Short mmCIF file of C-alpha atoms in Angstrom, two decimals:
data_model
loop_
_atom_site.label_atom_id
_atom_site.label_comp_id
_atom_site.label_asym_id
_atom_site.label_seq_id
_atom_site.Cartn_x
_atom_site.Cartn_y
_atom_site.Cartn_z
CA UNK A 1 152.95 146.98 -75.78
CA UNK A 2 155.91 146.54 -73.40
CA UNK A 3 155.41 145.90 -69.71
CA UNK A 4 157.34 149.07 -68.83
CA UNK A 5 154.96 151.21 -70.91
CA UNK A 6 151.92 149.87 -69.08
CA UNK A 7 153.57 150.36 -65.68
CA UNK A 8 154.38 153.97 -66.61
CA UNK A 9 150.65 154.80 -66.28
CA UNK A 10 150.98 154.11 -62.57
CA UNK A 11 148.51 151.25 -62.15
CA UNK A 12 148.82 150.22 -58.46
CA UNK A 13 150.33 146.85 -57.73
CA UNK A 14 147.92 144.10 -56.60
CA UNK A 15 144.94 146.23 -57.89
CA UNK A 16 144.98 145.25 -61.47
CA UNK A 17 141.87 146.25 -63.45
CA UNK A 18 140.64 148.84 -60.90
CA UNK A 19 141.16 152.55 -60.45
CA UNK A 20 143.35 153.57 -63.35
CA UNK A 21 142.41 150.63 -65.55
CA UNK A 22 139.74 152.61 -67.39
CA UNK A 23 141.79 152.85 -70.57
CA UNK A 24 139.56 152.19 -73.57
CA UNK A 25 140.15 151.01 -77.13
CA UNK A 26 142.46 148.30 -78.49
CA UNK A 27 145.41 149.86 -76.74
CA UNK A 28 143.58 149.68 -73.47
CA UNK A 29 142.67 146.02 -73.91
CA UNK A 30 146.24 145.18 -74.84
CA UNK A 31 147.54 147.13 -71.87
CA UNK A 32 145.10 145.38 -69.57
CA UNK A 33 146.28 141.95 -70.71
CA UNK A 34 149.91 142.92 -70.23
CA UNK A 35 149.11 144.38 -66.83
CA UNK A 36 147.45 141.16 -65.75
CA UNK A 37 150.57 139.30 -66.64
CA UNK A 38 152.71 141.85 -64.86
CA UNK A 39 150.55 141.56 -61.80
CA UNK A 40 150.85 137.82 -61.72
CA UNK A 41 154.62 137.98 -62.01
CA UNK A 42 154.83 140.72 -59.39
CA UNK A 43 152.62 138.83 -56.97
CA UNK A 44 154.79 135.85 -57.25
CA UNK A 45 157.90 137.91 -56.83
CA UNK A 46 156.55 139.65 -53.76
CA UNK A 47 155.45 136.45 -51.97
CA UNK A 48 158.32 134.92 -49.86
CA UNK A 49 158.99 131.17 -49.90
CA UNK A 50 157.64 128.80 -47.19
CA UNK A 51 161.07 128.17 -45.78
CA UNK A 52 161.80 131.83 -45.57
CA UNK A 53 158.58 132.51 -43.67
CA UNK A 54 159.27 129.75 -41.14
CA UNK A 55 162.83 130.88 -40.60
CA UNK A 56 161.72 134.52 -40.07
CA UNK A 57 159.01 133.55 -37.62
CA UNK A 58 161.43 131.51 -35.56
CA UNK A 59 164.11 134.22 -35.53
CA UNK A 60 161.90 137.29 -34.80
CA UNK A 61 159.62 135.91 -32.21
CA UNK A 62 156.29 135.98 -34.03
CA UNK A 63 153.64 138.81 -33.94
CA UNK A 64 155.52 141.59 -32.12
CA UNK A 65 158.18 141.66 -34.77
CA UNK A 66 155.48 141.68 -37.44
CA UNK A 67 153.95 144.87 -35.94
CA UNK A 68 157.29 146.56 -35.88
CA UNK A 69 157.83 145.66 -39.52
CA UNK A 70 154.41 147.08 -40.34
CA UNK A 71 155.21 150.37 -38.58
CA UNK A 72 158.49 150.66 -40.39
CA UNK A 73 156.82 149.94 -43.70
CA UNK A 74 154.08 152.49 -42.96
CA UNK A 75 156.63 155.17 -42.26
CA UNK A 76 158.21 154.56 -45.63
CA UNK A 77 154.91 155.04 -47.51
CA UNK A 78 153.92 158.45 -48.98
CA UNK A 79 151.38 160.58 -47.10
CA UNK A 80 149.35 163.78 -47.55
CA UNK A 81 150.55 166.69 -45.44
CA UNK A 82 147.29 168.66 -45.67
CA UNK A 83 143.80 168.43 -47.08
CA UNK A 84 142.86 169.83 -50.46
CA UNK A 85 141.15 173.22 -49.94
CA UNK A 86 137.81 173.82 -51.63
CA UNK A 87 137.86 176.44 -54.36
CA UNK A 88 135.16 178.91 -55.40
CA UNK A 89 135.59 180.54 -58.77
CA UNK A 90 133.38 182.63 -61.03
CA UNK A 91 132.49 181.19 -64.37
CA UNK A 92 135.11 182.06 -66.94
CA UNK A 93 137.92 182.34 -64.39
CA UNK A 94 140.74 179.84 -63.74
CA UNK A 95 140.57 177.27 -60.93
CA UNK A 96 143.51 175.59 -59.17
CA UNK A 97 143.54 172.50 -56.89
CA UNK A 98 146.68 171.65 -54.87
CA UNK A 99 147.69 168.22 -53.57
CA UNK A 100 150.72 168.16 -51.22
CA UNK A 101 152.46 164.75 -50.81
CA UNK A 102 155.57 163.81 -48.83
CA UNK A 103 157.82 160.80 -49.24
CA UNK A 104 156.39 159.94 -52.63
CA UNK A 105 159.51 158.05 -53.73
CA UNK A 106 158.58 155.68 -56.54
CA UNK A 107 154.80 156.02 -56.16
CA UNK A 108 152.65 157.99 -58.54
CA UNK A 109 149.94 160.67 -58.18
CA UNK A 110 146.73 160.80 -60.18
CA UNK A 111 143.78 163.24 -60.42
CA UNK A 112 140.27 161.80 -60.83
CA UNK A 113 136.84 163.45 -61.29
CA UNK A 114 134.77 161.76 -58.56
CA UNK A 115 131.22 162.06 -59.87
CA UNK A 116 132.04 160.71 -63.34
CA UNK A 117 134.99 158.44 -62.31
CA UNK A 118 137.03 160.09 -65.05
CA UNK A 119 140.83 159.90 -64.87
CA UNK A 120 142.23 163.37 -65.54
CA UNK A 121 145.97 162.74 -65.08
CA UNK A 122 148.45 160.09 -63.96
CA UNK A 123 151.69 161.41 -62.59
CA UNK A 124 153.22 163.60 -65.35
CA UNK A 125 150.66 162.69 -68.02
CA UNK A 126 147.28 164.33 -68.71
CA UNK A 127 144.79 161.61 -69.66
CA UNK A 128 141.61 163.62 -70.25
CA UNK A 129 140.86 165.06 -73.66
CA UNK A 130 139.63 168.34 -72.14
CA UNK A 131 142.03 171.03 -73.43
CA UNK A 132 141.22 173.34 -70.49
CA UNK A 133 142.80 170.95 -67.96
CA UNK A 134 146.54 170.90 -67.33
CA UNK A 135 148.98 169.60 -64.70
CA UNK A 136 151.99 170.99 -62.88
CA UNK A 137 154.17 169.85 -59.95
CA UNK A 138 156.99 171.08 -57.75
CA UNK A 139 159.78 168.65 -56.79
CA UNK A 140 157.35 165.74 -56.77
CA UNK A 141 155.78 167.20 -53.63
CA UNK A 142 153.14 169.69 -54.78
CA UNK A 143 150.81 168.51 -57.52
CA UNK A 144 148.48 171.09 -59.10
CA UNK A 145 145.44 170.55 -61.26
CA UNK A 146 144.67 173.60 -63.47
CA UNK A 147 141.24 174.28 -65.02
CA UNK A 148 141.17 177.25 -67.35
CA UNK A 149 137.99 179.19 -68.13
CA UNK A 150 135.94 177.28 -65.56
CA UNK A 151 132.42 176.35 -66.60
CA UNK A 152 129.38 175.24 -64.63
CA UNK A 153 130.08 171.66 -65.80
CA UNK A 154 133.37 171.76 -63.87
CA UNK A 155 131.53 172.13 -60.54
CA UNK A 156 132.06 169.05 -58.32
CA UNK A 157 134.48 166.87 -56.32
CA UNK A 158 138.03 166.06 -57.45
CA UNK A 159 140.28 163.36 -55.96
CA UNK A 160 144.06 163.22 -55.63
CA UNK A 161 145.21 159.52 -55.45
CA UNK A 162 148.48 157.79 -54.60
CA UNK A 163 148.87 154.25 -55.91
CA UNK A 164 149.69 152.69 -52.55
CA UNK A 165 148.12 149.47 -51.28
CA UNK A 166 145.57 150.30 -50.07
CA UNK A 167 145.11 153.45 -52.18
CA UNK A 168 145.44 156.79 -50.41
CA UNK A 169 143.44 159.84 -51.51
CA UNK A 170 142.19 163.32 -50.68
CA UNK A 171 139.25 165.19 -52.22
CA UNK A 172 138.56 168.86 -52.90
CA UNK A 173 135.49 170.68 -54.23
CA UNK A 174 135.37 173.25 -57.02
CA UNK A 175 132.41 175.62 -56.74
CA UNK A 176 131.71 177.50 -59.96
CA UNK A 177 129.44 180.49 -59.31
CA UNK A 178 127.61 182.38 -62.04
CA UNK A 179 126.63 186.06 -61.73
CA UNK A 180 122.95 186.79 -62.38
CA UNK A 181 121.60 187.56 -65.81
CA UNK A 182 118.18 188.56 -67.12
CA UNK A 183 116.41 186.14 -69.46
CA UNK A 184 115.08 188.63 -72.01
CA UNK A 185 112.77 186.17 -73.73
CA UNK A 186 110.87 185.55 -70.50
CA UNK A 187 110.96 189.14 -69.18
CA UNK A 188 108.41 191.85 -69.87
CA UNK A 189 109.28 194.62 -72.30
CA UNK A 190 107.89 198.16 -72.45
CA UNK A 191 104.11 198.07 -72.36
CA UNK A 192 101.10 200.36 -72.78
CA UNK A 193 97.82 199.93 -70.87
CA UNK A 194 94.55 201.81 -70.56
CA UNK A 195 93.84 203.46 -67.25
CA UNK A 196 91.81 201.12 -65.01
CA UNK A 197 93.14 197.85 -66.49
CA UNK A 198 95.26 195.23 -64.67
CA UNK A 199 98.97 195.06 -65.51
CA UNK A 200 101.43 192.17 -64.89
CA UNK A 201 105.20 192.64 -65.05
CA UNK A 202 107.49 189.57 -65.25
CA UNK A 203 111.26 189.37 -64.76
CA UNK A 204 113.15 186.07 -65.16
CA UNK A 205 116.75 185.76 -64.02
CA UNK A 206 119.31 182.97 -63.93
CA UNK A 207 122.63 182.38 -62.20
CA UNK A 208 124.25 180.29 -59.49
CA UNK A 209 123.26 180.53 -56.69
CA UNK A 210 119.70 181.28 -57.74
CA UNK A 211 119.26 185.04 -58.03
CA UNK A 212 117.01 187.18 -55.85
CA UNK A 213 114.71 189.44 -57.93
CA UNK A 214 113.03 192.70 -56.88
CA UNK A 215 111.19 195.60 -58.54
CA UNK A 216 111.38 199.34 -57.87
CA UNK A 217 110.72 202.61 -59.69
CA UNK A 218 113.62 204.22 -61.50
CA UNK A 219 112.82 207.67 -60.04
CA UNK A 220 112.86 206.25 -56.48
CA UNK A 221 109.22 207.10 -55.75
CA UNK A 222 106.93 204.70 -53.90
CA UNK A 223 104.75 202.26 -55.83
CA UNK A 224 101.03 202.14 -55.07
CA UNK A 225 100.85 198.36 -55.00
CA UNK A 226 97.22 197.28 -54.57
CA UNK A 227 96.43 200.13 -52.20
CA UNK A 228 99.71 200.09 -50.25
CA UNK A 229 102.62 202.44 -50.93
CA UNK A 230 105.87 200.46 -51.01
CA UNK A 231 109.35 201.27 -52.26
CA UNK A 232 110.42 197.72 -53.30
CA UNK A 233 108.42 194.68 -54.45
CA UNK A 234 110.05 191.25 -54.09
CA UNK A 235 109.57 188.49 -56.64
CA UNK A 236 109.80 187.89 -60.34
CA UNK A 237 106.13 188.72 -61.01
CA UNK A 238 104.10 191.75 -59.88
CA UNK A 239 100.45 192.45 -60.73
CA UNK A 240 99.00 195.97 -60.48
CA UNK A 241 95.21 196.08 -60.35
CA UNK A 242 93.37 199.07 -61.81
CA UNK A 243 96.46 200.83 -63.03
CA UNK A 244 96.32 204.63 -63.04
CA UNK A 245 98.39 207.46 -64.45
CA UNK A 246 100.24 207.56 -61.13
CA UNK A 247 101.76 204.16 -62.01
CA UNK A 248 103.18 205.53 -65.25
CA UNK A 249 106.97 205.53 -65.38
CA UNK A 250 110.08 203.37 -65.68
CA UNK A 251 110.47 200.27 -63.48
CA UNK A 252 113.71 198.42 -62.74
CA UNK A 253 113.91 194.64 -62.40
CA UNK A 254 117.05 193.97 -60.31
CA UNK A 255 118.62 190.49 -59.94
CA UNK A 256 121.44 189.66 -57.51
CA UNK A 257 122.89 186.50 -55.92
CA UNK A 258 125.99 187.72 -54.11
CA UNK A 259 128.20 187.26 -57.18
CA UNK A 260 129.06 190.62 -58.74
CA UNK A 261 127.84 192.29 -60.72
CA UNK A 262 124.10 192.61 -60.11
CA UNK A 263 122.04 193.23 -63.23
CA UNK A 264 118.84 195.10 -63.97
CA UNK A 265 116.42 195.68 -66.78
CA UNK A 266 114.34 198.79 -67.41
CA UNK A 267 110.67 198.32 -68.22
CA UNK A 268 108.67 201.43 -69.20
CA UNK A 269 104.96 201.39 -68.31
CA UNK A 270 102.71 203.86 -70.14
CA UNK A 271 99.11 204.43 -69.10
CA UNK A 272 96.71 205.94 -71.65
CA UNK A 273 93.91 208.34 -70.65
CA UNK A 274 92.03 211.28 -72.26
CA UNK A 275 93.02 214.90 -71.54
CA UNK A 276 92.14 216.56 -68.24
CA UNK A 277 92.85 220.14 -67.18
CA UNK A 278 92.55 222.54 -64.24
CA UNK A 279 92.82 226.33 -64.11
CA UNK A 280 94.31 228.13 -61.11
CA UNK A 281 92.35 231.39 -61.70
CA UNK A 282 89.24 231.40 -63.88
CA UNK A 283 88.80 235.15 -63.43
CA UNK A 284 91.65 237.55 -64.10
CA UNK A 285 91.71 241.34 -63.87
CA UNK A 286 93.87 243.89 -65.69
CA UNK A 287 93.86 247.63 -66.39
CA UNK A 288 94.51 249.36 -69.67
CA UNK A 289 98.17 249.17 -70.71
CA UNK A 290 99.05 246.31 -68.36
CA UNK A 291 100.65 242.98 -69.33
CA UNK A 292 98.70 239.96 -68.03
CA UNK A 293 99.33 236.17 -68.04
CA UNK A 294 96.66 233.44 -68.17
CA UNK A 295 97.60 229.94 -66.86
CA UNK A 296 96.28 226.42 -67.52
CA UNK A 297 97.48 222.89 -66.50
CA UNK A 298 96.68 219.73 -68.51
CA UNK A 299 97.32 215.97 -68.21
CA UNK A 300 97.04 213.46 -71.05
CA UNK A 301 98.61 210.39 -72.62
CA UNK A 302 99.25 210.08 -75.51
CA UNK A 303 100.61 213.61 -75.40
CA UNK A 304 97.89 216.13 -76.19
CA UNK A 305 97.85 219.03 -78.66
CA UNK A 306 97.42 222.23 -76.66
CA UNK A 307 96.48 225.74 -77.87
CA UNK A 308 94.54 228.91 -76.91
CA UNK A 309 91.45 230.43 -78.56
CA UNK A 310 89.47 233.64 -78.16
CA UNK A 311 85.80 233.68 -77.19
CA UNK A 312 84.99 233.75 -80.91
CA UNK A 313 86.91 230.49 -81.41
CA UNK A 314 89.90 231.98 -83.23
CA UNK A 315 93.20 230.23 -82.50
CA UNK A 316 95.77 232.54 -80.92
CA UNK A 317 99.19 232.62 -82.57
CA UNK A 318 102.27 233.95 -80.77
CA UNK A 319 103.41 237.35 -81.99
CA UNK A 320 103.87 240.92 -80.82
CA UNK A 321 100.52 240.97 -79.01
CA UNK A 322 100.36 237.40 -77.65
CA UNK A 323 102.98 234.96 -76.38
CA UNK A 324 101.98 231.31 -75.88
CA UNK A 325 104.28 229.19 -73.67
CA UNK A 326 104.01 225.39 -73.11
CA UNK A 327 106.20 223.36 -70.73
CA UNK A 328 105.93 219.53 -70.75
CA UNK A 329 106.81 217.25 -67.80
CA UNK A 330 105.92 213.61 -68.51
CA UNK A 331 102.20 213.37 -69.07
CA UNK A 332 101.70 216.84 -67.50
CA UNK A 333 101.81 220.11 -69.42
CA UNK A 334 101.78 223.74 -68.29
CA UNK A 335 100.25 226.39 -70.59
CA UNK A 336 100.56 230.19 -70.31
CA UNK A 337 99.18 232.94 -72.52
CA UNK A 338 100.75 236.37 -72.07
CA UNK A 339 98.83 239.39 -73.37
CA UNK A 340 100.90 242.55 -73.78
CA UNK A 341 99.62 246.14 -73.41
CA UNK A 342 95.99 245.26 -72.69
CA UNK A 343 93.36 247.33 -74.51
CA UNK A 344 89.55 247.43 -74.35
CA UNK A 345 89.35 244.87 -77.17
CA UNK A 346 91.35 242.33 -75.10
CA UNK A 347 88.76 242.01 -72.35
CA UNK A 348 86.60 238.92 -72.64
CA UNK A 349 86.93 235.12 -72.43
CA UNK A 350 89.82 232.87 -73.46
CA UNK A 351 89.93 229.06 -73.80
CA UNK A 352 92.81 226.65 -73.28
CA UNK A 353 92.29 223.50 -75.40
CA UNK A 354 93.80 219.97 -75.11
CA UNK A 355 93.22 217.09 -77.58
CA UNK A 356 94.58 213.56 -78.07
CA UNK A 357 93.39 210.34 -79.69
CA UNK A 358 91.24 209.45 -76.69
CA UNK A 359 89.33 212.75 -76.33
CA UNK A 360 89.50 216.49 -75.83
CA UNK A 361 88.72 219.10 -73.18
CA UNK A 362 88.85 222.86 -72.68
CA UNK A 363 88.84 225.45 -69.90
CA UNK A 364 87.51 229.03 -69.84
CA UNK A 365 89.30 232.05 -68.35
CA UNK A 366 87.61 235.47 -68.22
CA UNK A 367 89.63 238.69 -68.38
CA UNK A 368 87.93 241.76 -66.85
CA UNK A 369 88.96 245.39 -66.63
CA UNK A 370 89.98 246.88 -63.30
CA UNK A 371 90.69 250.55 -62.46
CA UNK A 372 94.23 251.70 -62.94
CA UNK A 373 96.10 252.53 -59.74
CA UNK A 374 96.01 256.27 -58.75
CA UNK A 375 99.12 258.46 -59.09
CA UNK A 376 98.42 261.11 -56.29
CA UNK A 377 101.32 262.88 -54.57
CA UNK A 378 101.57 263.78 -50.89
CA UNK A 379 102.57 267.28 -49.55
CA UNK A 380 104.59 267.80 -46.39
CA UNK A 381 102.72 268.86 -43.21
CA UNK A 382 102.75 272.64 -42.48
CA UNK A 383 105.38 273.82 -40.02
CA UNK A 384 104.72 276.52 -37.35
CA UNK A 385 106.44 279.90 -37.87
CA UNK A 386 109.96 279.92 -36.60
CA UNK A 387 110.94 282.12 -33.75
CA UNK A 388 114.28 283.87 -34.07
CA UNK A 389 116.37 285.41 -31.38
CA UNK A 390 117.99 288.85 -31.70
CA UNK A 391 121.37 288.93 -29.95
CA UNK A 392 121.36 292.76 -30.01
CA UNK A 393 118.30 292.91 -27.79
CA UNK A 394 119.83 291.51 -24.64
CA UNK A 395 118.73 293.09 -21.43
CA UNK A 396 121.52 293.80 -18.99
CA UNK A 397 120.70 293.06 -15.39
CA UNK A 398 117.37 292.44 -13.73
CA UNK A 399 115.26 294.61 -11.51
CA UNK A 400 114.67 292.77 -8.31
CA UNK A 401 111.92 295.13 -7.23
CA UNK A 402 109.86 294.69 -10.38
CA UNK A 403 106.16 294.96 -9.66
CA UNK A 404 104.18 291.77 -10.14
CA UNK A 405 100.67 291.98 -11.55
CA UNK A 406 97.79 289.69 -11.01
CA UNK A 407 96.67 287.11 -13.53
CA UNK A 408 93.44 289.04 -14.06
CA UNK A 409 95.24 292.18 -15.12
CA UNK A 410 97.59 290.23 -17.40
CA UNK A 411 94.72 288.41 -19.10
CA UNK A 412 92.90 291.70 -19.60
CA UNK A 413 95.92 293.12 -21.36
CA UNK A 414 96.13 290.01 -23.56
CA UNK A 415 92.47 290.24 -24.46
CA UNK A 416 92.78 293.88 -25.42
CA UNK A 417 95.79 293.06 -27.49
CA UNK A 418 93.81 290.41 -29.32
CA UNK A 419 90.95 292.84 -29.89
CA UNK A 420 93.35 295.32 -31.41
CA UNK A 421 94.69 292.56 -33.63
CA UNK A 422 98.17 293.36 -32.52
CA UNK A 423 99.08 289.88 -31.18
CA UNK A 424 98.08 286.88 -33.21
CA UNK A 425 101.06 284.60 -32.71
CA UNK A 426 99.72 281.71 -30.66
CA UNK A 427 103.13 280.63 -29.49
CA UNK A 428 103.82 284.09 -28.19
CA UNK A 429 100.40 284.32 -26.57
CA UNK A 430 101.13 281.11 -24.76
CA UNK A 431 104.33 282.66 -23.54
CA UNK A 432 102.43 285.69 -22.25
CA UNK A 433 99.88 283.47 -20.55
CA UNK A 434 102.66 282.16 -18.32
CA UNK A 435 104.57 283.84 -15.52
CA UNK A 436 106.10 287.15 -16.55
CA UNK A 437 109.06 286.34 -14.38
CA UNK A 438 109.69 283.32 -16.61
CA UNK A 439 109.81 285.62 -19.59
CA UNK A 440 112.13 287.92 -17.73
CA UNK A 441 114.30 284.99 -16.78
CA UNK A 442 114.66 284.05 -20.38
CA UNK A 443 115.33 287.65 -21.24
CA UNK A 444 117.96 288.05 -18.56
CA UNK A 445 119.66 284.69 -19.32
CA UNK A 446 121.15 286.10 -22.44
CA UNK A 447 118.70 284.51 -24.87
CA UNK A 448 117.43 286.86 -27.57
CA UNK A 449 113.79 287.85 -27.18
CA UNK A 450 111.08 286.36 -29.40
CA UNK A 451 109.99 288.17 -32.51
CA UNK A 452 106.25 288.33 -33.05
CA UNK A 453 104.43 289.06 -36.32
CA UNK A 454 102.12 292.09 -36.11
CA UNK A 455 102.26 293.14 -39.73
CA UNK A 456 99.85 290.52 -41.01
CA UNK A 457 97.79 290.09 -37.86
CA UNK A 458 94.66 291.43 -39.50
CA UNK A 459 94.77 288.83 -42.27
CA UNK A 460 96.27 285.92 -40.34
CA UNK A 461 92.98 284.06 -40.15
CA UNK A 462 92.81 283.72 -43.92
CA UNK A 463 96.49 283.41 -44.79
CA UNK A 464 98.51 280.14 -44.83
CA UNK A 465 100.12 279.27 -41.53
CA UNK A 466 103.52 279.12 -43.09
CA UNK A 467 103.31 282.47 -44.89
CA UNK A 468 106.20 284.87 -44.56
CA UNK A 469 105.72 287.46 -41.76
CA UNK A 470 107.79 290.43 -40.54
CA UNK A 471 108.71 290.27 -36.84
CA UNK A 472 109.05 292.98 -34.14
CA UNK A 473 111.50 292.77 -31.22
CA UNK A 474 110.10 291.66 -27.92
CA UNK A 475 111.26 294.73 -25.91
CA UNK A 476 108.98 296.90 -28.05
CA UNK A 477 106.03 294.75 -27.23
CA UNK A 478 106.88 294.66 -23.52
CA UNK A 479 107.09 298.45 -23.46
CA UNK A 480 103.65 298.64 -24.97
CA UNK A 481 102.42 296.24 -22.34
CA UNK A 482 103.77 298.34 -19.50
CA UNK A 483 102.32 301.48 -21.05
CA UNK A 484 98.94 299.84 -21.25
CA UNK A 485 99.14 298.71 -17.65
CA UNK A 486 100.19 302.16 -16.51
CA UNK A 487 97.22 303.74 -18.30
CA UNK A 488 94.82 301.26 -16.71
CA UNK A 489 96.22 301.96 -13.25
CA UNK A 490 95.92 305.70 -13.77
CA UNK A 491 92.33 305.33 -14.92
CA UNK A 492 91.56 303.30 -11.85
CA UNK A 493 93.13 305.85 -9.51
CA UNK A 494 91.20 308.72 -11.17
CA UNK A 495 87.98 306.79 -10.91
CA UNK A 496 88.67 306.05 -7.25
CA UNK A 497 89.45 309.73 -6.50
CA UNK A 498 86.28 310.87 -8.13
#
C-alpha cells in the first residue's frame, strides 16, 4: 500500500497507532506499518536542525517570540464554531447530527461512536459497515452524520474529531425513544370468574422511557376496588377480592410514556351467578275487556332462558291473546306479558321463569278482577223561570200623591194572594215584599213590568221548576191589588160605622 493511500484515511500526525488506527485485517496491518514509517519520516522532517534552533533563539529574543509563534499557529488551526446539539428521535425515524468546523484547511473530520470506540467515517469516506449510516458535508464546513431508521441500539454519544495535535472534538447525544406497546403474552386476556372469587388482572407494557400503566372501565363507571369506589387504578397488576356482578364489564389497560401514541388493551371480565328476579307489582287488577301488562326483571350470567307460565304450568306462547316481550341489557333482562281483552278465564296467577346452567328461579304475579268504571252522565242544574218585560205596558208619568200603605196591610194582601193560589212566583213575591215605590220606580223608568205565572199556580208545587208557564202583565196584577185594598178599607170603614 502506498504512503498516500494510508494518509488519505486522515490519521493524525505524531499520533500513529491511536484514534483512527483501528483498521483490522491484513490491509490494516500493512497500513499500520506504512504509517509508522510515514510518521518517522514526518517527525524527522518537522524537527528543525540544531543550528537553526540556536540561530532563531538568538534572533527572536527567546520565550516571548515563542508565545507569539504559538498564538499565530493556534489561529491557523481549525476550530468548532458551535457545540453539537443533542437529538431526540422516535424509533424508526431518521436522526441527523451536525458538526460545524471553520478553517479546516488540510485537516480532516471523522465521526466516532464513543461507547464502542467505533470509527464511523473519516472525512469523505464511510468506514462503518452499517448501511443505515451515511455522511454529507457543505463546503468542508458543515459535516453531517445521517442515521436512517433509528433503532434503540443507536442511542448514545457520538464524537466529531479533527486530526489536529492535540486532537480536537465535540460530542452529541442521540436519544431514541420508543412509544409504549402492550406485551400480549404477559397481559391478561378475557376471563370468567364465579361470583365471590378473587380476580387478578395483569398488564405488561414496554417502551422507552418506561411506560406508565393504569386501569379503568370502558364505560367510564367507577370501580369498586376492595371497598373503595375509584375511577382509575394505577399499576400493571390489580386484584379484586370477592368479585361480584357489579364488577362485570370491559376494562382498559392503558400504557403511556409521553411518546405518542398511547396504547390500550381491552380485557372483558365476566362474572357467573345463578338467576335472580324481582317483580314490581305482585298483585295486578283488571276489569273485563281491558288490556293488562305484567312485568318481571331478572339477572343472570350465563344468560338465562326466560318465559311465562299459567298457574297450571302451561307455557304461554305469543299470539292474538298474549304478547311476551323480553329486553336484554348485559346480564339484566326485562320481561313483560301483555294480556289482551281480559275475560273471566284470564284471572288467576302467572309465573315468570328464568333458568341457566347454575340454577333457576321464578316469580308469581296474581291477576284479580276489579269493577269496570261507571259511565253515568250529568244533567245541567235547573234554571229559574225567566222574567220578560213588555214594552207595551209602560206607565206614563207618576202620581206624586200616591197613597202609601203599611207593611202590615201589604203582607196581608200577599198572604191572601197566596191562599188564593194566584201568586206563586217567588221572585215576584220577593218584589212585592219590598217597597211599592221601588216597584213604581221600575215601572216609571221605562222598564217593562214583570210577567207572573198564574195559570199553573195550583200545580206549581208538583211541576218541574223549569216548566213552561203563561205570564200575565204586571198592571193587571197591580189593579187587582188595589181593588183588594179598596175592599178591605171599605169593610173597615163599615165595621167602624156600625
